[in-house]
Short mmCIF file of C-alpha atoms in Angstrom, two decimals:
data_model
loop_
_atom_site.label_atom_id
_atom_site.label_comp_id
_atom_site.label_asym_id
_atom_site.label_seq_id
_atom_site.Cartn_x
_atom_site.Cartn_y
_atom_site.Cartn_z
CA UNK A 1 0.00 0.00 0.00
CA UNK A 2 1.13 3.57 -0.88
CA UNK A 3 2.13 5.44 2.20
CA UNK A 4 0.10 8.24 2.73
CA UNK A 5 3.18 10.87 2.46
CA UNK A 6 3.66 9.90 -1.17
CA UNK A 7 0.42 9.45 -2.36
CA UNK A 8 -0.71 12.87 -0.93
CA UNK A 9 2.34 14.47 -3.16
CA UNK A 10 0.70 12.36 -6.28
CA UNK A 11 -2.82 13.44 -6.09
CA UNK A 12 -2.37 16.50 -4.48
CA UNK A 13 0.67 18.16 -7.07
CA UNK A 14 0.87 15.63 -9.33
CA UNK A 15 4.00 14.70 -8.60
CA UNK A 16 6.00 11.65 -10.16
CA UNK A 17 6.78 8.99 -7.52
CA UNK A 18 9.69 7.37 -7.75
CA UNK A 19 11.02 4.17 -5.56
CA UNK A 20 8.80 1.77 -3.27
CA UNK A 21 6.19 2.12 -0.96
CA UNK A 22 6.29 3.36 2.52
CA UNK A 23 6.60 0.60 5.20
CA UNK A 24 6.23 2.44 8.98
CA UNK A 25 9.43 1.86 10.78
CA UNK A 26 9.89 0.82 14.30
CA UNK A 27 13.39 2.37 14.68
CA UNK A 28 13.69 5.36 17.55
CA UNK A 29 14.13 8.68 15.59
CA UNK A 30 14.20 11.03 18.57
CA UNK A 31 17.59 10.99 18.02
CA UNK A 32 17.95 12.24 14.67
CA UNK A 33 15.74 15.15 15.53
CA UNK A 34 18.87 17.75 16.43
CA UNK A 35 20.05 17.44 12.66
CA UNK A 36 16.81 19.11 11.08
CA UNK A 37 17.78 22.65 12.49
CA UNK A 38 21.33 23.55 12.69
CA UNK A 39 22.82 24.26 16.27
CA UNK A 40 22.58 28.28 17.26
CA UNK A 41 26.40 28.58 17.37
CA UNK A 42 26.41 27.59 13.58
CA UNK A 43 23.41 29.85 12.37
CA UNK A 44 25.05 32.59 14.29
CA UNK A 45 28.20 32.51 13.71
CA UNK A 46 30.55 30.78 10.65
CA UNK A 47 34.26 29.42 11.54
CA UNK A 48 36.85 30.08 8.97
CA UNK A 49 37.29 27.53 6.02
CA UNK A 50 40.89 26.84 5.97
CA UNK A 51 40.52 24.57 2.61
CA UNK A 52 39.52 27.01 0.36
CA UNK A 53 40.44 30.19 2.12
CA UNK A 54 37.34 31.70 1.77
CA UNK A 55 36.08 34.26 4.60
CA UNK A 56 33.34 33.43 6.45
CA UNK A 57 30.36 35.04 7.04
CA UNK A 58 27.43 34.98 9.77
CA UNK A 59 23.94 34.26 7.84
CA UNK A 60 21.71 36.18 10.74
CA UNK A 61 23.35 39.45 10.01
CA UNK A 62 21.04 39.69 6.96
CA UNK A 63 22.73 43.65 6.37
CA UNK A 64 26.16 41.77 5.87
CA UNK A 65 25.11 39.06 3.93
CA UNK A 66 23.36 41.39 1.24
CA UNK A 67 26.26 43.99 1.68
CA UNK A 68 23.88 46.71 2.80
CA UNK A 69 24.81 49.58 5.34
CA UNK A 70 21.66 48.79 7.15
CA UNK A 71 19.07 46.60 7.79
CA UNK A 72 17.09 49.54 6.41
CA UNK A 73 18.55 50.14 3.40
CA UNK A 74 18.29 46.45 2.10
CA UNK A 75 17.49 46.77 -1.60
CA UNK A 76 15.63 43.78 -3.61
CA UNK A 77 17.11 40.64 -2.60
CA UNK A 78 17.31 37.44 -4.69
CA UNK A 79 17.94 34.37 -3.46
CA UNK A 80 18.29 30.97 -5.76
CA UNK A 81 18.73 27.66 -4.38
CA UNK A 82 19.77 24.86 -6.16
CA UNK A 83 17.47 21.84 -5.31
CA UNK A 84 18.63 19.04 -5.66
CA UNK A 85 21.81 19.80 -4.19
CA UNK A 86 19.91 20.92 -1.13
CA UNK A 87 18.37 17.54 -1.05
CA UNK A 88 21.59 15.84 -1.54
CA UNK A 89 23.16 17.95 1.59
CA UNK A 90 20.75 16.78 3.58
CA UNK A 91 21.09 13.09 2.12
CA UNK A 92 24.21 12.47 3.07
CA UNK A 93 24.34 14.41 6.44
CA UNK A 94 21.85 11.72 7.40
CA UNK A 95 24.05 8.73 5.87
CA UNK A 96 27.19 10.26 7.50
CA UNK A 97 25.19 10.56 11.21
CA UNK A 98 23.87 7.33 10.84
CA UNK A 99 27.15 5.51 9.83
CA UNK A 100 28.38 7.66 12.74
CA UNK A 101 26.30 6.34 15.51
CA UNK A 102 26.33 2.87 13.94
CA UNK A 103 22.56 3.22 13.25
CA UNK A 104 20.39 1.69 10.38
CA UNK A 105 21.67 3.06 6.98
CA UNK A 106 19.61 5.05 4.77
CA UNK A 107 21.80 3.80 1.85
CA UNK A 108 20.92 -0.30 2.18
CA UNK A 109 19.40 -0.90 -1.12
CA UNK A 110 16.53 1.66 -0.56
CA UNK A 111 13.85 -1.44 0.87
CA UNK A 112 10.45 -0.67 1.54
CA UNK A 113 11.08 -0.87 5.12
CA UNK A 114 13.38 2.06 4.71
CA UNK A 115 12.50 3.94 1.97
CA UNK A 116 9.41 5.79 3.59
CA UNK A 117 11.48 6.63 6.50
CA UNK A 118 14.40 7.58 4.26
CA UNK A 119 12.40 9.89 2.26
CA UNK A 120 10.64 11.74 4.48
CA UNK A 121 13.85 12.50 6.63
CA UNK A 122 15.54 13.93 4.12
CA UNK A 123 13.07 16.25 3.23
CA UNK A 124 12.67 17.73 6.65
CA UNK A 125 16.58 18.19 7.21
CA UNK A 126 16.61 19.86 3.58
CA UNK A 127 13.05 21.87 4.22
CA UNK A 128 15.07 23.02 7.66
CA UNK A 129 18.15 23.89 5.31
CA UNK A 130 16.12 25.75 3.41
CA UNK A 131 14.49 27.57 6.15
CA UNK A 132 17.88 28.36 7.55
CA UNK A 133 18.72 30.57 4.18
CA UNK A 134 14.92 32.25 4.36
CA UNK A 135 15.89 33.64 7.38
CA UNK A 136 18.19 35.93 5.55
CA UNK A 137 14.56 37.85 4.55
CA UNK A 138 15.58 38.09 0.53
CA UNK A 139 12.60 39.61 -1.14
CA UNK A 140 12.11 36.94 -3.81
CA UNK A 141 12.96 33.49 -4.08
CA UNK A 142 13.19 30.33 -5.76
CA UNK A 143 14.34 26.71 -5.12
CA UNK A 144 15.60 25.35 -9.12
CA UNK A 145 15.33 21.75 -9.98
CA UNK A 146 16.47 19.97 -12.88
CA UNK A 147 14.22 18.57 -15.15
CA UNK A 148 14.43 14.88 -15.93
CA UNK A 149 15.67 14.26 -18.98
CA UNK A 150 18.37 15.29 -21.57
CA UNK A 151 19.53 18.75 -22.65
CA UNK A 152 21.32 20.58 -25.27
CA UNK A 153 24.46 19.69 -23.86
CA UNK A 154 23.44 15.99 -24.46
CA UNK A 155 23.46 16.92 -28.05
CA UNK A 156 26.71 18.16 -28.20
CA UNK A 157 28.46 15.25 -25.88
CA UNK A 158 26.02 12.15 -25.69
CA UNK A 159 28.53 11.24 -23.02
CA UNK A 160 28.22 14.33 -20.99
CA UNK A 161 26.88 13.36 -16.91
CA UNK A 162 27.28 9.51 -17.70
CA UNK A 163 30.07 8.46 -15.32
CA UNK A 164 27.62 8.96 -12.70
CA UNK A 165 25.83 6.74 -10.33
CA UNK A 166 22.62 6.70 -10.66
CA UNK A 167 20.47 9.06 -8.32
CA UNK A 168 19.16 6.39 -5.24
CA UNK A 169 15.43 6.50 -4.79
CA UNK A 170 15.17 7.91 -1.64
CA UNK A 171 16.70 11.48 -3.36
CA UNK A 172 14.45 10.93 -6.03
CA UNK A 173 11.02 10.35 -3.55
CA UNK A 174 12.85 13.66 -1.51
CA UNK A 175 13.03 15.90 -4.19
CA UNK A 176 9.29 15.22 -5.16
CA UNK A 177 8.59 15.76 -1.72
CA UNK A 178 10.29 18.88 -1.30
CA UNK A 179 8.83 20.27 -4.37
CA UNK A 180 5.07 19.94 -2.93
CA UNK A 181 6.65 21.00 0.44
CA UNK A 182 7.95 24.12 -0.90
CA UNK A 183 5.13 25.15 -3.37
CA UNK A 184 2.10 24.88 -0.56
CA UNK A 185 4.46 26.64 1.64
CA UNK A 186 4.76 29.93 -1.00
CA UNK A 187 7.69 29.35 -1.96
CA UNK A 188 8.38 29.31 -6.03
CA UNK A 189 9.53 25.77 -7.42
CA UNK A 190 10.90 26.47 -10.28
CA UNK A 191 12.16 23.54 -13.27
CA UNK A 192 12.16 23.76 -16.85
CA UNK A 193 11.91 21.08 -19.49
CA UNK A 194 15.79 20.35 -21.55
CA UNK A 195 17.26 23.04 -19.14
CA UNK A 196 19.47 22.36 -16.92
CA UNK A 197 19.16 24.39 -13.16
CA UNK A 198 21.96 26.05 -13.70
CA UNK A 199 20.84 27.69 -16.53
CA UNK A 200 18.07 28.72 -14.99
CA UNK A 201 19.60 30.28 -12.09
CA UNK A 202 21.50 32.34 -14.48
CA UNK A 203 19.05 33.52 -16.26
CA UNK A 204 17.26 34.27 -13.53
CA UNK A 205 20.48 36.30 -11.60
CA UNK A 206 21.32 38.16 -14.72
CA UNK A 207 17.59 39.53 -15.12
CA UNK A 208 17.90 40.49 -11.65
CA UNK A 209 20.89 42.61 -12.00
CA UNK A 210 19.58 44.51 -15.00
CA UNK A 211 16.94 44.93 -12.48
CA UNK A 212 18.99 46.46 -10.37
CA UNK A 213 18.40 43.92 -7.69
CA UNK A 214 21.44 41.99 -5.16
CA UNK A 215 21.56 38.14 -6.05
CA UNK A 216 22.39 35.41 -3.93
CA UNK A 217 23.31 32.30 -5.06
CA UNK A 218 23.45 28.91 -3.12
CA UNK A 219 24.58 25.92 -4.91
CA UNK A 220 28.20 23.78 -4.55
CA UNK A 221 28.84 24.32 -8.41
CA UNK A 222 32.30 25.99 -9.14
CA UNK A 223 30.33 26.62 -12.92
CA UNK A 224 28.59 29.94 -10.98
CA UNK A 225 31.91 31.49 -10.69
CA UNK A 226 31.62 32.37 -14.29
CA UNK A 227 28.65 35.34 -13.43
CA UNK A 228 30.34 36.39 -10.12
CA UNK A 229 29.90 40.25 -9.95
CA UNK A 230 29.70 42.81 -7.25
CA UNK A 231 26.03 42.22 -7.73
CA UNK A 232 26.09 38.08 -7.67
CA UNK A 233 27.50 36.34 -4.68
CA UNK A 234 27.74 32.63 -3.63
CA UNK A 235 26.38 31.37 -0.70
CA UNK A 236 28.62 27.65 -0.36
CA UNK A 237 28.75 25.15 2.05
CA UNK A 238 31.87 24.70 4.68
CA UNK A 239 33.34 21.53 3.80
CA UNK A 240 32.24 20.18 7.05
CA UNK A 241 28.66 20.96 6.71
CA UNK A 242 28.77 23.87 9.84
CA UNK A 243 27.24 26.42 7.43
CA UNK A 244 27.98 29.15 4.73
CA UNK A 245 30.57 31.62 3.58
CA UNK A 246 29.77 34.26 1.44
CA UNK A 247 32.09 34.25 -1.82
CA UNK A 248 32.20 36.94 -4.00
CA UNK A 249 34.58 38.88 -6.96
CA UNK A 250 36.99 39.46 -3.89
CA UNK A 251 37.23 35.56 -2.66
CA UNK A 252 37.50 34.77 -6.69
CA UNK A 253 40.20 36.63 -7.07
CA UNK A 254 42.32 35.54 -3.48
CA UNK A 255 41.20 32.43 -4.88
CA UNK A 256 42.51 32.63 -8.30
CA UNK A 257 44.95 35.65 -8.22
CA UNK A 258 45.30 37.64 -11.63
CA UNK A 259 42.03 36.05 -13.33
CA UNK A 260 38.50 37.58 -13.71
CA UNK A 261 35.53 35.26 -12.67
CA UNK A 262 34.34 35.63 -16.49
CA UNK A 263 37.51 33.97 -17.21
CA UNK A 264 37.05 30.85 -15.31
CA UNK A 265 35.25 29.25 -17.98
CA UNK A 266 38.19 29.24 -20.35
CA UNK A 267 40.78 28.03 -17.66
CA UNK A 268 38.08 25.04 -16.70
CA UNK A 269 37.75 24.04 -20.17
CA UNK A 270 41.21 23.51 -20.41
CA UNK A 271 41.06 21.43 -17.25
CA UNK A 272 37.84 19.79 -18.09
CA UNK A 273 35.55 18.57 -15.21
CA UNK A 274 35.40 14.61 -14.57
CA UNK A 275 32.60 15.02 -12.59
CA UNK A 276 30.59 15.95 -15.50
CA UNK A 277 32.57 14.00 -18.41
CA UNK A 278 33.55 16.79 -20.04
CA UNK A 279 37.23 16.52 -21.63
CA UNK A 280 38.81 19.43 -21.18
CA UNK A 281 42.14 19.33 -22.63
CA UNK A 282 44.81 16.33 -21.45
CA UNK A 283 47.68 17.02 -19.70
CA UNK A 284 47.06 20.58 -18.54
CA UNK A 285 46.00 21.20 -14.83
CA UNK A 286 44.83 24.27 -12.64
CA UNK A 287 47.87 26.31 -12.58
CA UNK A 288 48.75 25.91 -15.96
CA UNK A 289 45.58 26.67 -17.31
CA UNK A 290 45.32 29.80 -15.20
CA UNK A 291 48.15 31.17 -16.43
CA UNK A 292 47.63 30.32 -20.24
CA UNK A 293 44.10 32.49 -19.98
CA UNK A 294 46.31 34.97 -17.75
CA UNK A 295 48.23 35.69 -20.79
CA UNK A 296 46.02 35.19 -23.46
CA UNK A 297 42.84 36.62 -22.21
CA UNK A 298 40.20 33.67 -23.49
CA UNK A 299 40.42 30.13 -24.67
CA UNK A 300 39.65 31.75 -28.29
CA UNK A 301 43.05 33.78 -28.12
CA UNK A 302 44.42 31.06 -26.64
CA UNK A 303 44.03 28.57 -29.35
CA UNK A 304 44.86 31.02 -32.34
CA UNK A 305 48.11 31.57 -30.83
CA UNK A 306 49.22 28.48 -29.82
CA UNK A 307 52.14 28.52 -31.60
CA UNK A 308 53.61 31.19 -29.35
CA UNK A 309 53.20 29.19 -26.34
CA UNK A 310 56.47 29.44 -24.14
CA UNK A 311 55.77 26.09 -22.25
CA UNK A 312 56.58 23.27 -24.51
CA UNK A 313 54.61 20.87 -22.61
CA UNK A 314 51.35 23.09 -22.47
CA UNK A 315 52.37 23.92 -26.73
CA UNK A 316 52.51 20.78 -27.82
CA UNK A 317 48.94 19.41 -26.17
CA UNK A 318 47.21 22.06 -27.40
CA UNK A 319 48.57 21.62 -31.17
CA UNK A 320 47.05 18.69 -31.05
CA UNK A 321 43.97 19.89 -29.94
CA UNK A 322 40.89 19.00 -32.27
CA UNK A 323 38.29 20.72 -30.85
CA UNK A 324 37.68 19.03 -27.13
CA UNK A 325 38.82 22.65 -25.70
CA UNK A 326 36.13 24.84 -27.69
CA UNK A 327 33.90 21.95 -27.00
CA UNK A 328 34.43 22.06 -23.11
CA UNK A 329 33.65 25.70 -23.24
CA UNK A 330 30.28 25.47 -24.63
CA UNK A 331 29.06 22.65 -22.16
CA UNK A 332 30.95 24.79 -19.06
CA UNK A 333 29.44 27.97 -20.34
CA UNK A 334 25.85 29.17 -18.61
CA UNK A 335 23.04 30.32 -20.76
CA UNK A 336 22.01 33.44 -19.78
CA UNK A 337 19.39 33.94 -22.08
CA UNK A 338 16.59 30.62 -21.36
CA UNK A 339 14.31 31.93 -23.44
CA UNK A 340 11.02 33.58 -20.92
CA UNK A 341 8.42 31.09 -23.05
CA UNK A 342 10.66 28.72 -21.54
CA UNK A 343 11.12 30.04 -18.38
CA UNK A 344 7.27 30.90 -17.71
CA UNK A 345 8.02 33.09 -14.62
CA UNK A 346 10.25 36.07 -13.98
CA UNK A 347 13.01 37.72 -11.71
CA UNK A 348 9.79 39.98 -10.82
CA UNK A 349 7.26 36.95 -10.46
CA UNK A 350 9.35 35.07 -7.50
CA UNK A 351 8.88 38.01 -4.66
CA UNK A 352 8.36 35.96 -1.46
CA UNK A 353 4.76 35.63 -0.25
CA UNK A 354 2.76 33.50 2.43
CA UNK A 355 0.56 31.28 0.66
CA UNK A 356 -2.96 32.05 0.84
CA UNK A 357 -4.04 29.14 2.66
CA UNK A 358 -1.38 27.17 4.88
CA UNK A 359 -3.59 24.27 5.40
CA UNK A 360 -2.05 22.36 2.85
CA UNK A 361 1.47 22.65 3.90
CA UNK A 362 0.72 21.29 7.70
CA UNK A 363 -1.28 18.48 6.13
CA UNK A 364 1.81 17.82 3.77
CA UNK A 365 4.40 18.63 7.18
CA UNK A 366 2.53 15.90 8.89
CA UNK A 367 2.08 13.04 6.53
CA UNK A 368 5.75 13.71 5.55
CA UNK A 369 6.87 13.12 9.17
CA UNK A 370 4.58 10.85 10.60
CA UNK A 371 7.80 8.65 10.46
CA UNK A 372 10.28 11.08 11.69
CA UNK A 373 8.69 12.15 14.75
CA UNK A 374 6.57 14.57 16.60
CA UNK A 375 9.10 17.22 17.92
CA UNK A 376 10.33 17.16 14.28
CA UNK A 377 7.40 18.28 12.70
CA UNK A 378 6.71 20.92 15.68
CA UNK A 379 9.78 22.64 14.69
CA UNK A 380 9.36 22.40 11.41
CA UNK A 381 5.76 24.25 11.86
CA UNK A 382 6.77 26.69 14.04
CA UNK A 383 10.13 27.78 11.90
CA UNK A 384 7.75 28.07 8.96
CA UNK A 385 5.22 29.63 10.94
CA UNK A 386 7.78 32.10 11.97
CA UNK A 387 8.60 33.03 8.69
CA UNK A 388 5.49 33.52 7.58
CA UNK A 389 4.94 36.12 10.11
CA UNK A 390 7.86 38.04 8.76
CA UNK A 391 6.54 38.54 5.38
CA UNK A 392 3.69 40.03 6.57
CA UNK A 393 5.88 42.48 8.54
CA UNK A 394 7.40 43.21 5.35
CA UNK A 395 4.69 43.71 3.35
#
């Protein structure tokens, strides 16, 4: 039998449903409860990340985080979430805690004894995660998916994405969860058919800046440093998972010293990305490629004068270059132009609003962790709760 949890999402949204039934577990979740809300010293205040050198920042100062003088003089905020990475954070904070404490596994083959369980978990640590980065107040907001299926990069490298492991059902059942979560809540959901999310976020940050408005950006993909502005900041996870650090044009460039972030593209498509399958060219890493673009401002100049390349090494590989460069550059490079038929909402369209009725989103709270717990779900009411009650102070 269906659990109720999932089959609310299908008839209710019309969600997909993906993976097995719902089984009720008899395992003890109290304990799991302290990992849907980060601790206060970690909301308050961000430690240092000594890996990538990038300066923290503390996400309740919402002035600081949007680079205003004031709380008062906050202009339009925009804040973009990528989805499915937020469900993947939350994913494998709950493997890692579980393999921690020696508990049952979320990852064991996905059984209908867990999956339910699974599933519903890890949408109320990512709906918490989520609630965490709404307390920063932005004025509009939107949580981007991608949607299943190929896109135009597919057409240009059939291989591009497939090294990768499949996504495990219980991500899958999370995401659709999330989605219904999120929409009943008032919060904009937003996925478009052959694009990817990225794309979409760009769009969506660029039409905000010729609006005029501050963007935020939170996602794990080194691809955003490409549209990095003083307008368009990153919001990126510690490598720990204790919070955020604002990175911006001034972390780029400690990060990558003498290169603009629109250059990053051409230096990554001379690396390539694994991760993604794209080639890049062999035999050249980070530091060479950074100083190749250094010198030769884009992968374009780069490859008509080839010949003039000092390094020998770095000269020869690229002679024999037959196109994988130029071709890593168009699958690393973000559309900024998704066309708005496409798109079917704007920058203007996503300005944060309590949904009209709220029943439907403590219904959906409830069924989704009726196998999570009570105290869960209270704090995941009252958090939302709470935010509702700001934007009506705001409005």
């Amino acid at each position: 039998m269906i659990g109720y949890a999932r089959m609310y999402c299908q008839v209710n949204f019309g969600l997909p449903v993906v993976g097995k039934p719902f089984k009720r577990g008899i395992t003890t979740l109290h304990s799991f409860s302290s990992m849907t809300r980060m601790d206060s010293s970690t909301v308050t205040h961000l430690s240092q990340s000594t890996a990538d050198s990038e300066q923290s920042t503390t996400l309740t100062n919402r002035s600081l985080v949007w680079n205003a003088r004031s709380k008062n003089s906050l202009p339009d905020r925009v804040l973009l979430l990528d989805g499915k990475a937020m469900v993947y954070r939350a994913y494998y904070r709950i493997t890692s805690r579980v393999s921690k404490h020696s508990m049952k596994s979320v990852t064991r083959g996905d059984s209908a004894e867990n999956s339910g369980w699974d599933s519903s978990l890890t949408t109320v640590v990512a709906l918490n995660e989520i609630l965490n980065l709404l307390e920063l107040d932005p004025s509009h907001a939107a949580v981007v998916f991608d949607y299943p299926g190929q896109t135009f990069r597919h057409t240009l490298l059939p291989e591009y994405k497939g090294n990768r492991s499949p996504t495990p059902d219980t991500v899958w059942d999370a995401v659709n969860f999330t989605k219904a979560a999120l929409l009943s809540m008032g919060v904009q959901v937003v996925e478009v058919p052959g694009v990817e999310a990225d794309d979409v976020i760009a769009t969506l940050a660029s039409e905000a800046v010729e609006a005029g408005m501050k963007v935020r950006i939170v996602s794990p993909d080194k691809d955003f440093f490409q549209i990095l502005s003083p307008q368009v900041r990153l919001l990126r996870y510690l490598p720990q998972g204790s919070g955020f650090v604002s990175f911006g044009v001034e972390e780029f460039g400690q990060k990558f010293p003498g290169l603009l972030p629109s250059q990053h593209v051409d230096m990554q498509a001379l690396v390539g990305d694994r991760a993604d399958n794209i080639p890049g060219v062999k035999g050249i890493g980070d530091v060479t490629a950074r100083k190749l673009i250094i010198q030769f401002g884009t992968l374009e100049n780069l490859l008509r004068d080839r010949a003039l390349i000092t390094q020998s090494r770095a000269r020869t590989t690229l002679l024999l270059d037959t196109g994988e460069a130029l071709l890593s550059k168009k699958l690393l490079l973000l559309r900024l132009d998704v066309p708005a038929f496409a798109m079917q909402c704007s920058v203007q369209s996503l300005r944060c609003k309590k949904p009209k009725d709220v029943r439907e989103y403590t219904k959906l709270v409830e069924a989704l962790v009726d196998l999570v717990g009570t105290t869960t779900s209270d704090n995941l009411l009252e958090r939302t709760v709470e935010y509702w009650r700001r934007l009506e102070t705001q409005t």
